[in-house]
Amino acid sequence: MIVIGLTGGIGSGKSTVASMLVERGAVVIDADAVARAVVVPGRPAHAKVVERFGDRIVAPDGSIDRPALAAEVFTDRAALAELEAIIHPEVRAEIAARLALDKSDDGVVVLEIPLLVEAGDIDSYGLAGVLVIDAPEDIALERLESKRHLDRRDAEARIANQIERAERIAKADFVIMNMGTLEELEEMVNRAWDWMARLEAEAAKGGAASTPGGA
């Protein structure tokens, strides 16, 4: 088994690429889904988040009201950092536990982690490589407005809270520039999958990681 980190800015198309990789045989662990799981009522992180941000971010059923929490943090870097300090250790532990269950299996496990670079997690999971999905800001904004139905101001604020695209790309072993059609994206994902297959073959032989690539 090899583990690949998948990351990219908001609106870059990470989830679309992850779905395409599943179709090709990868197992995907979605860090956002894990983050939702670690703050369900009864989990330690739930109590910590409520203690920090108050009942205003609690839904009637006791769960975290994610839109309300997002409104609290996405325009406040300090608040966002506090939230991440609560949630990230829990997410790391959960992902590590899931990887431990899969460690004897063959194949490719993809960790879809939006903040892989920002959180300094590249060295945390024994990654064989880092796949970055990138898109120009104007295209990312259009996707956030049309597909996620965010208003322009909210979309711009979320993008502004991210690291620079160049900083993320600098950490990549393979880059997909997602700014064209789905057919073009499929072809780039095929190239990325070939790269992962080479890494897996080398790992099976006990070889070193392949040299970085890009598309």
Short mmCIF file of C-alpha atoms in Angstrom, two decimals:
data_model
loop_
_atom_site.label_atom_id
_atom_site.label_comp_id
_atom_site.label_asym_id
_atom_site.label_seq_id
_atom_site.Cartn_x
_atom_site.Cartn_y
_atom_site.Cartn_z
CA MET A 1 0.00 0.00 0.00
CA ILE A 2 1.13 3.54 -0.72
CA VAL A 3 -0.42 6.72 0.62
CA ILE A 4 -0.81 9.80 -1.56
CA GLY A 5 -1.72 13.23 -0.20
CA LEU A 6 -4.31 15.06 -2.31
CA THR A 7 -4.71 18.77 -1.70
CA GLY A 8 -5.57 22.04 -3.39
CA GLY A 9 -7.27 25.35 -2.89
CA ILE A 10 -11.00 25.76 -2.41
CA GLY A 11 -12.78 25.46 -5.74
CA SER A 12 -9.86 23.70 -7.39
CA GLY A 13 -11.75 20.44 -7.94
CA LYS A 14 -10.21 18.15 -5.29
CA SER A 15 -13.39 16.17 -4.71
CA THR A 16 -13.94 15.67 -8.44
CA VAL A 17 -10.41 14.32 -8.80
CA ALA A 18 -10.86 12.13 -5.71
CA SER A 19 -13.99 10.59 -7.26
CA MET A 20 -12.10 9.90 -10.47
CA LEU A 21 -9.33 8.20 -8.52
CA VAL A 22 -11.88 5.99 -6.76
CA GLU A 23 -13.12 4.92 -10.19
CA ARG A 24 -9.55 3.85 -10.98
CA GLY A 25 -9.22 1.78 -7.81
CA ALA A 26 -7.98 4.12 -5.10
CA VAL A 27 -9.32 4.19 -1.56
CA VAL A 28 -9.98 7.79 -0.54
CA ILE A 29 -10.02 9.08 3.02
CA ASP A 30 -11.70 12.49 3.08
CA ALA A 31 -10.29 14.66 5.86
CA ASP A 32 -13.34 16.93 5.74
CA ALA A 33 -15.57 13.92 6.43
CA VAL A 34 -13.26 12.90 9.25
CA ALA A 35 -13.40 16.45 10.63
CA ARG A 36 -17.19 16.25 10.69
CA ALA A 37 -17.04 12.90 12.46
CA VAL A 38 -14.74 14.06 15.26
CA VAL A 39 -17.10 16.88 16.29
CA VAL A 40 -20.31 14.86 16.60
CA PRO A 41 -21.98 15.19 20.01
CA GLY A 42 -20.21 13.06 22.57
CA ARG A 43 -16.77 13.40 21.04
CA PRO A 44 -14.21 15.49 22.98
CA ALA A 45 -13.71 17.96 20.12
CA HIS A 46 -17.45 18.77 20.09
CA ALA A 47 -17.36 19.99 23.69
CA LYS A 48 -14.19 21.99 23.04
CA VAL A 49 -15.64 23.71 19.96
CA VAL A 50 -18.85 24.61 21.79
CA GLU A 51 -16.87 25.89 24.78
CA ARG A 52 -14.81 28.15 22.50
CA PHE A 53 -17.53 29.46 20.18
CA GLY A 54 -20.67 29.20 22.28
CA ASP A 55 -24.19 27.88 21.77
CA ARG A 56 -24.65 30.08 18.70
CA ILE A 57 -22.85 27.44 16.60
CA VAL A 58 -24.98 24.55 17.94
CA ALA A 59 -27.89 23.26 15.85
CA PRO A 60 -31.22 22.30 17.46
CA ASP A 61 -30.24 18.61 17.42
CA GLY A 62 -27.03 19.34 19.33
CA SER A 63 -24.70 18.95 16.38
CA ILE A 64 -22.33 21.66 15.19
CA ASP A 65 -24.07 24.11 12.87
CA ARG A 66 -21.36 24.16 10.20
CA PRO A 67 -22.55 27.28 8.32
CA ALA A 68 -22.75 29.17 11.62
CA LEU A 69 -19.28 28.01 12.59
CA ALA A 70 -17.93 28.91 9.15
CA ALA A 71 -19.34 32.42 9.55
CA GLU A 72 -17.40 32.73 12.81
CA VAL A 73 -14.01 31.71 11.47
CA PHE A 74 -13.59 32.34 7.76
CA THR A 75 -13.15 36.08 8.17
CA ASP A 76 -11.20 35.80 11.43
CA ARG A 77 -7.76 34.21 11.09
CA ALA A 78 -7.22 33.99 14.84
CA ALA A 79 -10.55 32.21 15.39
CA LEU A 80 -9.80 29.86 12.50
CA ALA A 81 -6.43 29.01 14.01
CA GLU A 82 -8.12 28.24 17.35
CA LEU A 83 -10.65 25.97 15.65
CA GLU A 84 -7.89 24.15 13.76
CA ALA A 85 -5.93 23.68 17.00
CA ILE A 86 -8.95 21.87 18.43
CA ILE A 87 -9.87 19.75 15.43
CA HIS A 88 -6.60 18.94 13.65
CA PRO A 89 -5.10 16.67 16.37
CA GLU A 90 -8.33 14.67 16.44
CA VAL A 91 -8.37 14.39 12.64
CA ARG A 92 -4.74 13.29 12.52
CA ALA A 93 -5.38 10.59 15.10
CA GLU A 94 -8.46 9.31 13.27
CA ILE A 95 -6.69 9.21 9.91
CA ALA A 96 -3.71 7.41 11.44
CA ALA A 97 -6.09 4.82 12.91
CA ARG A 98 -7.75 4.25 9.54
CA LEU A 99 -4.39 3.92 7.80
CA ALA A 100 -3.27 1.37 10.41
CA LEU A 101 -6.28 -0.78 9.50
CA ASP A 102 -5.31 -0.67 5.81
CA LYS A 103 -1.55 -1.00 6.18
CA SER A 104 -1.40 -4.63 5.05
CA ASP A 105 -3.49 -4.07 1.91
CA ASP A 106 -2.15 -3.53 -1.58
CA GLY A 107 -3.13 -0.52 -3.64
CA VAL A 108 -3.32 3.23 -3.34
CA VAL A 109 -4.84 5.16 -0.45
CA VAL A 110 -5.48 8.84 -1.17
CA LEU A 111 -5.77 11.27 1.73
CA GLU A 112 -7.88 14.19 0.56
CA ILE A 113 -6.70 16.94 2.91
CA PRO A 114 -7.47 20.55 1.93
CA LEU A 115 -5.03 21.96 4.50
CA LEU A 116 -2.26 19.41 4.00
CA VAL A 117 0.36 22.09 3.33
CA GLU A 118 -1.04 24.78 5.63
CA ALA A 119 -1.21 22.43 8.61
CA GLY A 120 2.31 21.12 8.04
CA ASP A 121 1.02 17.56 7.68
CA ILE A 122 3.07 16.43 4.68
CA ASP A 123 5.41 14.41 6.92
CA SER A 124 2.65 13.08 9.19
CA TYR A 125 1.30 10.09 7.24
CA GLY A 126 4.22 8.45 5.46
CA LEU A 127 3.17 9.87 2.11
CA ALA A 128 4.66 8.44 -1.06
CA GLY A 129 3.83 11.68 -2.85
CA VAL A 130 1.73 14.83 -2.86
CA LEU A 131 -0.81 15.53 -5.62
CA VAL A 132 -1.87 19.18 -5.84
CA ILE A 133 -5.00 20.25 -7.74
CA ASP A 134 -4.76 23.86 -8.82
CA ALA A 135 -6.98 26.37 -10.59
CA PRO A 136 -6.71 30.11 -11.25
CA GLU A 137 -8.53 32.25 -8.71
CA ASP A 138 -11.16 33.52 -11.17
CA ILE A 139 -12.13 29.96 -12.09
CA ALA A 140 -12.23 28.89 -8.44
CA LEU A 141 -14.49 31.85 -7.61
CA GLU A 142 -16.84 30.97 -10.45
CA ARG A 143 -17.10 27.37 -9.20
CA LEU A 144 -17.78 28.48 -5.64
CA GLU A 145 -20.58 30.75 -6.80
CA SER A 146 -22.17 28.38 -9.32
CA LYS A 147 -21.70 25.00 -7.63
CA ARG A 148 -21.59 25.80 -3.91
CA HIS A 149 -23.87 28.83 -4.19
CA LEU A 150 -21.59 31.03 -2.10
CA ASP A 151 -21.93 34.75 -2.56
CA ARG A 152 -18.95 36.52 -4.05
CA ARG A 153 -17.82 38.15 -0.83
CA ASP A 154 -17.88 34.87 1.10
CA ALA A 155 -16.02 33.07 -1.69
CA GLU A 156 -13.35 35.76 -1.86
CA ALA A 157 -12.92 35.68 1.93
CA ARG A 158 -12.38 31.92 1.92
CA ILE A 159 -9.79 32.15 -0.83
CA ALA A 160 -8.04 35.02 0.95
CA ASN A 161 -7.63 32.83 4.06
CA GLN A 162 -5.58 30.30 2.10
CA ILE A 163 -1.85 30.19 1.43
CA GLU A 164 -0.61 31.37 -1.96
CA ARG A 165 -1.08 28.92 -4.80
CA ALA A 166 2.64 28.95 -5.57
CA GLU A 167 3.46 27.92 -2.00
CA ARG A 168 1.17 24.89 -2.28
CA ILE A 169 2.48 23.92 -5.71
CA ALA A 170 6.05 24.11 -4.41
CA LYS A 171 5.25 21.17 -2.12
CA ALA A 172 3.78 19.03 -4.92
CA ASP A 173 5.22 15.91 -6.49
CA PHE A 174 2.52 15.99 -9.18
CA VAL A 175 0.29 18.90 -10.21
CA ILE A 176 -3.05 18.86 -12.02
CA MET A 177 -4.05 22.25 -13.40
CA ASN A 178 -7.85 21.98 -13.45
CA MET A 179 -9.06 24.79 -15.68
CA GLY A 180 -10.53 23.00 -18.69
CA THR A 181 -13.20 20.44 -19.51
CA LEU A 182 -14.03 17.25 -17.63
CA GLU A 183 -12.54 15.30 -20.53
CA GLU A 184 -9.26 17.17 -20.13
CA LEU A 185 -9.36 16.56 -16.39
CA GLU A 186 -9.93 12.83 -16.96
CA GLU A 187 -6.77 12.69 -19.09
CA MET A 188 -4.72 14.48 -16.44
CA VAL A 189 -6.07 12.13 -13.77
CA ASN A 190 -5.02 9.20 -15.96
CA ARG A 191 -1.47 10.58 -15.96
CA ALA A 192 -1.59 11.04 -12.19
CA TRP A 193 -2.85 7.46 -11.78
CA ASP A 194 0.03 6.17 -13.92
CA TRP A 195 2.42 8.08 -11.65
CA MET A 196 0.83 6.50 -8.57
CA ALA A 197 1.06 3.04 -10.17
CA ARG A 198 4.80 3.56 -10.67
CA LEU A 199 5.20 4.60 -7.04
CA GLU A 200 3.24 1.54 -5.92
CA ALA A 201 5.35 -0.78 -8.07
CA GLU A 202 8.55 0.71 -6.69
CA ALA A 203 7.26 0.43 -3.13
CA ALA A 204 6.42 -3.24 -3.75
CA LYS A 205 10.00 -3.81 -4.88
CA GLY A 206 11.36 -1.85 -1.94
CA GLY A 207 12.55 0.97 -4.19
CA ALA A 208 12.77 4.68 -3.57
CA ALA A 209 10.00 7.10 -4.46
CA SER A 210 9.67 8.16 -8.07
CA THR A 211 10.85 11.55 -9.22
CA PRO A 212 8.26 14.33 -9.15
CA GLY A 213 5.92 14.79 -12.09
CA GLY A 214 3.27 17.17 -13.29
CA ALA A 215 0.45 17.71 -15.71
#
